Short mmCIF file of C-alpha atoms in Angstrom, two decimals:
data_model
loop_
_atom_site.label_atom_id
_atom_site.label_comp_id
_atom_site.label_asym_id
_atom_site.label_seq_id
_atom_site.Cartn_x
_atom_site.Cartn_y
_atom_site.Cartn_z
CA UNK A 1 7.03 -3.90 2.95
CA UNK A 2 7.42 -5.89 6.25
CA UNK A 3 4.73 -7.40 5.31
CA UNK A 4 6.34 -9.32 2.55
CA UNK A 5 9.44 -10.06 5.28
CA UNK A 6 7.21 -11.84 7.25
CA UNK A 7 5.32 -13.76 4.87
CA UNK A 8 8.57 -15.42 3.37
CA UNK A 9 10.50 -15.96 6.54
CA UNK A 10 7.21 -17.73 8.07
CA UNK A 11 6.51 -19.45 4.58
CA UNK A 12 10.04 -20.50 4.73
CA UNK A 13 10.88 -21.17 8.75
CA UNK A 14 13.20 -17.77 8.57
CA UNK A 15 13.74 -15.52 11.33
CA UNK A 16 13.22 -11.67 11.06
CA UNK A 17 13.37 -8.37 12.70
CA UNK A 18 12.21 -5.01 12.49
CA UNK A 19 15.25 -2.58 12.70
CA UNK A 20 13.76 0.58 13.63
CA UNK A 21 15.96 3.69 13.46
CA UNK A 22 16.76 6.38 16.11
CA UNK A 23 14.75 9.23 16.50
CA UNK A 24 11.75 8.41 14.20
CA UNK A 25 10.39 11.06 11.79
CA UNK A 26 13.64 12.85 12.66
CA UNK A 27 16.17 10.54 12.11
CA UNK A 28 19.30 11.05 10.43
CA UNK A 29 21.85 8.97 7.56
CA UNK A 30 23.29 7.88 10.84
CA UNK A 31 20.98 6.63 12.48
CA UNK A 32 19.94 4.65 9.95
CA UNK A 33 22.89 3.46 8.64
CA UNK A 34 23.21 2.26 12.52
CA UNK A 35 19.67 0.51 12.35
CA UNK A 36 21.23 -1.35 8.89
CA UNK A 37 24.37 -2.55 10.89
CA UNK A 38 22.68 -3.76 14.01
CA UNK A 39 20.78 -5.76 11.65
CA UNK A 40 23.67 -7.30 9.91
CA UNK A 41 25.49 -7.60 13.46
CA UNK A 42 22.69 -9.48 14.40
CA UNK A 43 22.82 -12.07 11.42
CA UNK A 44 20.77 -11.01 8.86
CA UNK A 45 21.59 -12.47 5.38
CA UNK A 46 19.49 -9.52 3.87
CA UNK A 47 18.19 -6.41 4.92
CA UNK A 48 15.17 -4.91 3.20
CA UNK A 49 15.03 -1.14 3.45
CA UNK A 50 12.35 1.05 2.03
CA UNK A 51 12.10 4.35 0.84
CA UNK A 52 14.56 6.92 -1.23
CA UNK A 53 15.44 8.31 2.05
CA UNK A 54 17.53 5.34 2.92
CA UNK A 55 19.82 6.19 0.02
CA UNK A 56 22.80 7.62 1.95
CA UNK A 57 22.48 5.05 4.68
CA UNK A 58 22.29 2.46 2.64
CA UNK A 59 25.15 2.39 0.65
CA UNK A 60 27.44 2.90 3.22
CA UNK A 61 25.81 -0.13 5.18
CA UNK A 62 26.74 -1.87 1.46
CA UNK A 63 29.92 -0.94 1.60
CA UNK A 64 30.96 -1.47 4.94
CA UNK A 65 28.89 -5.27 4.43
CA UNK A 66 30.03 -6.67 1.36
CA UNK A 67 28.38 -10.24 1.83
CA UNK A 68 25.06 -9.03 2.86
CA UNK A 69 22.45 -8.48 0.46
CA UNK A 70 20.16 -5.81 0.38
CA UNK A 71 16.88 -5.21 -0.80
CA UNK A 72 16.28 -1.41 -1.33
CA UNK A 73 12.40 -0.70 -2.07
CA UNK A 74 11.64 2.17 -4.49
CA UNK A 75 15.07 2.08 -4.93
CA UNK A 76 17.14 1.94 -7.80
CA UNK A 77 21.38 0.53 -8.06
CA UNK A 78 23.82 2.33 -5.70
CA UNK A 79 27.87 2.94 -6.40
CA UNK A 80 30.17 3.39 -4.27
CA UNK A 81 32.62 7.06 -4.62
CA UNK A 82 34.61 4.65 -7.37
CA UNK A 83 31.35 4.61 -9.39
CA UNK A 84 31.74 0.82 -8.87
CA UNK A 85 27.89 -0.58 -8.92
CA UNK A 86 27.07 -2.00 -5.14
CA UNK A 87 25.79 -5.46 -6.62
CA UNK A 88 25.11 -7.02 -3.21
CA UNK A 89 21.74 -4.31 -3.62
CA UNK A 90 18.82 -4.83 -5.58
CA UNK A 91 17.10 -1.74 -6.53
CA UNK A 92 13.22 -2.38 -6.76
CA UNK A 93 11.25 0.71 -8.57
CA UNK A 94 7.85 0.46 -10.07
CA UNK A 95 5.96 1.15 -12.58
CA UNK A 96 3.33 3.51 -11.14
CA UNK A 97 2.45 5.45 -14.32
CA UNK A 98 0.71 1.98 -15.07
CA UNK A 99 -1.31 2.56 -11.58
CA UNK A 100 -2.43 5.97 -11.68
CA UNK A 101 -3.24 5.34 -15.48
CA UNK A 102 -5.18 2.48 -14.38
CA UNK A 103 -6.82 5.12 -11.58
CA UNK A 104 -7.05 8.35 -13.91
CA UNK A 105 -9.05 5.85 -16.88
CA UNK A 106 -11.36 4.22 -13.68
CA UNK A 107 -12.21 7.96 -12.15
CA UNK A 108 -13.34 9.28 -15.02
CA UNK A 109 -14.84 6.05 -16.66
CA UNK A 110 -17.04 6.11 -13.01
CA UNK A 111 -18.41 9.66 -13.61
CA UNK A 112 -15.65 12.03 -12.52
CA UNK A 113 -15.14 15.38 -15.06
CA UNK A 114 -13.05 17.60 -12.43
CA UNK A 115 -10.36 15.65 -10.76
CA UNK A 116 -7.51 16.68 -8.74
CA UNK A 117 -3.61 15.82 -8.33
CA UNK A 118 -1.75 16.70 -4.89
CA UNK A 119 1.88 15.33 -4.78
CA UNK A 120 4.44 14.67 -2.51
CA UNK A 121 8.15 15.66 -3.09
CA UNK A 122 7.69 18.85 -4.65
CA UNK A 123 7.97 17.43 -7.54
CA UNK A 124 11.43 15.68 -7.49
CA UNK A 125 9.65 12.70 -6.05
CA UNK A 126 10.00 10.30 -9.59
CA UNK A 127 7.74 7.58 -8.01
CA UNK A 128 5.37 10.47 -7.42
CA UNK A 129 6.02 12.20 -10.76
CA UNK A 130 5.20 9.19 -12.39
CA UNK A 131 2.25 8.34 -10.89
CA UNK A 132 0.79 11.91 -11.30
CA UNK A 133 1.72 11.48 -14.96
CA UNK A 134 -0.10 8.44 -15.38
CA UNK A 135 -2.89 9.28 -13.77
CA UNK A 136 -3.59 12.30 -16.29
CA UNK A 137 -2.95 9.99 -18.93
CA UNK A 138 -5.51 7.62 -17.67
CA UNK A 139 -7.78 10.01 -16.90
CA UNK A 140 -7.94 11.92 -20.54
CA UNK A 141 -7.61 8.07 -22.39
CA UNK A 142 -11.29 7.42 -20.86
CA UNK A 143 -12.40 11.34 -21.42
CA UNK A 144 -11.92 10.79 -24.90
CA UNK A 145 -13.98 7.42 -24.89
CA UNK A 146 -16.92 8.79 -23.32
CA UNK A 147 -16.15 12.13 -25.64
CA UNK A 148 -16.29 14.27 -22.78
CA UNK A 149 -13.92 16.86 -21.46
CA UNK A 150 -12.49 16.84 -17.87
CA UNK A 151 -10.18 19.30 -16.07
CA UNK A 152 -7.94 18.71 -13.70
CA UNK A 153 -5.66 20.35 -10.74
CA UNK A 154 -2.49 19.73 -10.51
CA UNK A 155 -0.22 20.47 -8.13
CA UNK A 156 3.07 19.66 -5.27
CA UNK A 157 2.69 22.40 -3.03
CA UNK A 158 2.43 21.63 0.41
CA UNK A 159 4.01 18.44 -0.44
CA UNK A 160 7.99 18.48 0.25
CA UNK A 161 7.70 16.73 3.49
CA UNK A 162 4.97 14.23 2.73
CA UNK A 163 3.25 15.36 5.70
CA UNK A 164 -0.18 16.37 6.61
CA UNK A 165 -0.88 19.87 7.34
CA UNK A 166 -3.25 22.99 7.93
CA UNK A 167 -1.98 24.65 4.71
CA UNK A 168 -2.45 21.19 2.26
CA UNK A 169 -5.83 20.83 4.27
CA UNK A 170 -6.70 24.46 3.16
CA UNK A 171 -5.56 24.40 -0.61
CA UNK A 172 -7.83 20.45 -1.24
CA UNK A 173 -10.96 22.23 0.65
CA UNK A 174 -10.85 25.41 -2.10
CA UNK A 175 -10.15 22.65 -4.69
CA UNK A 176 -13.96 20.92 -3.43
CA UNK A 177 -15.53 23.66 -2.79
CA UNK A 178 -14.57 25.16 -6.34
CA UNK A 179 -15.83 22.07 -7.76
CA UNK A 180 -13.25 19.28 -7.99
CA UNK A 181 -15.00 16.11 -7.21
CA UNK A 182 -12.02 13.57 -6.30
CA UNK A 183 -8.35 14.10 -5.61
CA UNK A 184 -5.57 11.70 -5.82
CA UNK A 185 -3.50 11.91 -2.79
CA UNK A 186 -0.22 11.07 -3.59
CA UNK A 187 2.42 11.65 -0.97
CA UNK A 188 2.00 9.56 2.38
CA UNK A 189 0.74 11.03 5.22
CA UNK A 190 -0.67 13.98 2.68
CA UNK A 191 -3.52 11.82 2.57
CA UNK A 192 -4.74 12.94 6.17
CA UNK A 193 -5.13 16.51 5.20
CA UNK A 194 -7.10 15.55 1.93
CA UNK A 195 -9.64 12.99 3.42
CA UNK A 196 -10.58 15.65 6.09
CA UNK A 197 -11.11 18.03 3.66
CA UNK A 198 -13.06 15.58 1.59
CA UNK A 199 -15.15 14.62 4.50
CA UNK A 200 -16.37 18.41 5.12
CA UNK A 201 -17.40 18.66 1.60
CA UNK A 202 -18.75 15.52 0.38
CA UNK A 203 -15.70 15.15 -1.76
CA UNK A 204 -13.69 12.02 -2.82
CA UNK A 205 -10.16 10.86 -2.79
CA UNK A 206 -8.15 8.05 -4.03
CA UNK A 207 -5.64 6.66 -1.96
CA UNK A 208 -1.59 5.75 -2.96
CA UNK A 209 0.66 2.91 -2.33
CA UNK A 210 -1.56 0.82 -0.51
CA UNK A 211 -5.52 -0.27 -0.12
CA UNK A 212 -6.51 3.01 1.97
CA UNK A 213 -9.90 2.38 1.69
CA UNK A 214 -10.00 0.91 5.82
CA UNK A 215 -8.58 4.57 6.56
CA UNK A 216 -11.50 6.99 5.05
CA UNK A 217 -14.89 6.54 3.57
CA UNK A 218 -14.07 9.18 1.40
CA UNK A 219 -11.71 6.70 -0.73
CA UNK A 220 -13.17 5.38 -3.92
CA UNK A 221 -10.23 3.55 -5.00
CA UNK A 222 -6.15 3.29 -4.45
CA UNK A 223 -3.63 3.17 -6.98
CA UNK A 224 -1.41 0.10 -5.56
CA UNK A 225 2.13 -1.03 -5.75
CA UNK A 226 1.86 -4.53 -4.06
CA UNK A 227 4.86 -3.92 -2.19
CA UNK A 228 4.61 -7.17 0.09
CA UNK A 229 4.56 -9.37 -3.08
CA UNK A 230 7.71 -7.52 -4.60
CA UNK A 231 9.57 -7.75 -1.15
CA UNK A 232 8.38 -11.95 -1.59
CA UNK A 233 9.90 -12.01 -5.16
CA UNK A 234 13.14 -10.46 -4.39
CA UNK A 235 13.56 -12.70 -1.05
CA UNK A 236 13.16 -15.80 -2.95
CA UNK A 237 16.30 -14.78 -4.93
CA UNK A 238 18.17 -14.23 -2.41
CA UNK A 239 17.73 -17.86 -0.68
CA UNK A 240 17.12 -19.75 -4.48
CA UNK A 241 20.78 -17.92 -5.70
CA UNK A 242 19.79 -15.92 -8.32
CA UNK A 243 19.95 -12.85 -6.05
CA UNK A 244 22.68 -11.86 -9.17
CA UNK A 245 19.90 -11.54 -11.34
CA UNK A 246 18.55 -8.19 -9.40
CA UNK A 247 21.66 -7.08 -7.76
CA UNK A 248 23.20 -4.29 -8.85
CA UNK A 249 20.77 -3.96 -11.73
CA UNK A 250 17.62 -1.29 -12.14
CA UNK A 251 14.05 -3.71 -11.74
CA UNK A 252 11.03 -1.78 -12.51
CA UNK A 253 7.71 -3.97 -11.35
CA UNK A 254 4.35 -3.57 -13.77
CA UNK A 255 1.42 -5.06 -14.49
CA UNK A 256 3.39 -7.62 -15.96
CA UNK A 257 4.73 -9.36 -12.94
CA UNK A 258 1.08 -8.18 -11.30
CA UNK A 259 3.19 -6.14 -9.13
CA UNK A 260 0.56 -2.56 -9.90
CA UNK A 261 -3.10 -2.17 -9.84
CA UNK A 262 -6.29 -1.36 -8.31
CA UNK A 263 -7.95 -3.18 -5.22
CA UNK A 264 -11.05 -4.01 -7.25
CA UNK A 265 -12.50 -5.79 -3.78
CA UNK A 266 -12.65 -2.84 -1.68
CA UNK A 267 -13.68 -0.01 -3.92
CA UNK A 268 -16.35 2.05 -4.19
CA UNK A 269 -17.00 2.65 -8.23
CA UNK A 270 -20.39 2.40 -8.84
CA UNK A 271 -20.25 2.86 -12.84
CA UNK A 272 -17.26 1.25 -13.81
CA UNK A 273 -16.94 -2.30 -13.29
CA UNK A 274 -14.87 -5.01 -12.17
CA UNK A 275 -14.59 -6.42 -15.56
CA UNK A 276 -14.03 -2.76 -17.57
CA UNK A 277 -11.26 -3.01 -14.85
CA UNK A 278 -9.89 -6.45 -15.98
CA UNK A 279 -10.13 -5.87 -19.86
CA UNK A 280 -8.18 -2.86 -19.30
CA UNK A 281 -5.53 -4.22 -17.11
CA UNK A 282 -4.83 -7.17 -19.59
CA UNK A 283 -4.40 -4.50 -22.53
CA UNK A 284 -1.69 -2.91 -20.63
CA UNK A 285 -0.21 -6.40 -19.19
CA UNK A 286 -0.19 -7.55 -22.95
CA UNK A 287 1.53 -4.68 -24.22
CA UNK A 288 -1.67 -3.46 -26.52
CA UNK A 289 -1.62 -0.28 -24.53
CA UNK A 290 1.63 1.30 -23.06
CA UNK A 291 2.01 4.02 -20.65
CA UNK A 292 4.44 6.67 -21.13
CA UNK A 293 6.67 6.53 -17.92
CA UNK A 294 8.29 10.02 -18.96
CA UNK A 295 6.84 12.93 -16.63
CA UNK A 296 8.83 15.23 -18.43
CA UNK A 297 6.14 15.44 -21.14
CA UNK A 298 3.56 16.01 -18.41
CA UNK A 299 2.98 19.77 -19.64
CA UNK A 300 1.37 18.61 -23.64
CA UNK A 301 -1.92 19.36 -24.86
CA UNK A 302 -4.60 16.86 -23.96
CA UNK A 303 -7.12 15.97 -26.57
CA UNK A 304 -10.30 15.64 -23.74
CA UNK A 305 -8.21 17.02 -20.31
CA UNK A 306 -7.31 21.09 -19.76
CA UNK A 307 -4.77 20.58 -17.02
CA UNK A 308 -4.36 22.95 -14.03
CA UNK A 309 -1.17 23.81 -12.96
#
């Protein structure tokens, strides 16, 4: 995400600065509602703030800053306690069932039968939800290609913080050792505990978010929101005046603005190619094959996938 700060304010001789709250991993509304106002003490004609955690910070920071803009990433519109919509924040959401689908159909296209899902949020994470969701759909769409049957593990515990730990680290190493070849780790630093496990049993893993492959050998591939082009895209309204176009409204990035995908550079699929990739991605960017973005039909019958809950 500050990526994408940086790479419009130098494109466009713009200032910037990291606001970073109080108290790191622990900090509170407060202190980062005080982190949002230093910024917009300081002169910022937008603040970009990432994460649903910001949610209660944020829209007091809105409130209290009526001609600033903000540009809340995997966010979605804020109210005030009117219910009047903040419209000086653009909520920017994503559409990663189209990335795990596009990682679920690659796994198993590659060779992968027993597959793995570990979430963060314990499952109240929609970002998360969605990707999970995706990725099963992905992964049973190319199951019933190759007319094989895959199973998969599926599960959020361990997951409400996001965080790395002995027990997560514990639960992935029974999943490899009882067979599962490759696990999705969706949920931030998550991914820590899984690649260690991975490592002590030949497993693999597919990273979240970003390219992880530069953090484990054990990656294969990432299912990718390019975050740093969205935070370009909604910059440019702001300074081009069309910031009305996003503010105040839900936007939901796809494969359609390029905005999901795999890093087809950096991965490791031996059996499934760069263009399998590409003739797949342009079905879903044409609208030839849609992803269902509703987790709540998660728990179906699978024509080639027996999922493990």
């Amino acid at each position: 995400t500050y990526d994408g700060v940086k790479l419009y304010a130098a494109a466009n001789g713009l200032s910037y600065k990291y606001y970073q709250p109080a108290n790191g991993n622990e900090a509170t509304d407060d202190d980062r509602f005080d982190a949002m106002q230093a910024a917009v003490n300081g002169g910022a004609d937008v603040v970009v703030c990432a994460g649903y955690l910001q949610e209660a910070a944020l829209t007091r920071a809105a409130i209290a800053s009526p001609d600033t803009k903000f540009v809340f990433v995997d966010g979605y519109p804020l109210s005030d306690e009117s219910g009047n919509v903040l419209t000086n924040v653009a909520g920017i959401a994503f559409k990663e069932e189209q990335a795990g689908y596009l990682a679920g159909y690659a796994a198993v296209k590659d060779g992968f039968t027993k597959l793995g899902f570990s979430g963060g949020g314990g499952g109240t994470n929609p970002a998360c939800c969605r990707y999970g969701y995706g990725f099963v759909q992905g992964a049973n769409a190319a199951a019933a290609e190759k007319d094989v049957q895959v199973e998969m593990n599926y599960s959020w515990e361990y997951g409400s913080s996001f965080s790395a730990s002995p027990e997560l680290q514990t639960m992935a190493n029974g999943w490899y050792q009882s067979g599962t070849e490759v696990i999705f780790a969706c949920g931030g630093s998550m991914f820590q505990s899984i690649t260690a496990a991975a490592s002590a049993n030949d497993g693999a893993v597919i990273g979240v978010d970003v390219d992880q492959s530069t953090q484990s050998d054990t990656v294969v591939t990432s299912a990718m929101k390019e975050l740093s082009d969205a935070v370009e895209w909604s910059l440019a309204k702001v300074y081009d005046d069309t910031f009305s176009e996003i503010g105040g409204v839900a936007t939901s990035l796809g494969v359609e603005e390029d905005a999901v995908g795999l890093p087809t550079d950096s991965w490791s699929l031996t059996n499934y190619t760069v263009e399998q990739y590409e003739e797949m991605y342009q079905k879903v960017k044409d609208g030839t094959l849609a992803v269902d973005a509703d987790y709540n039909n998660l728990e179906q019958e699978y024509s080639n996938l027996t999922l493990k809950i």
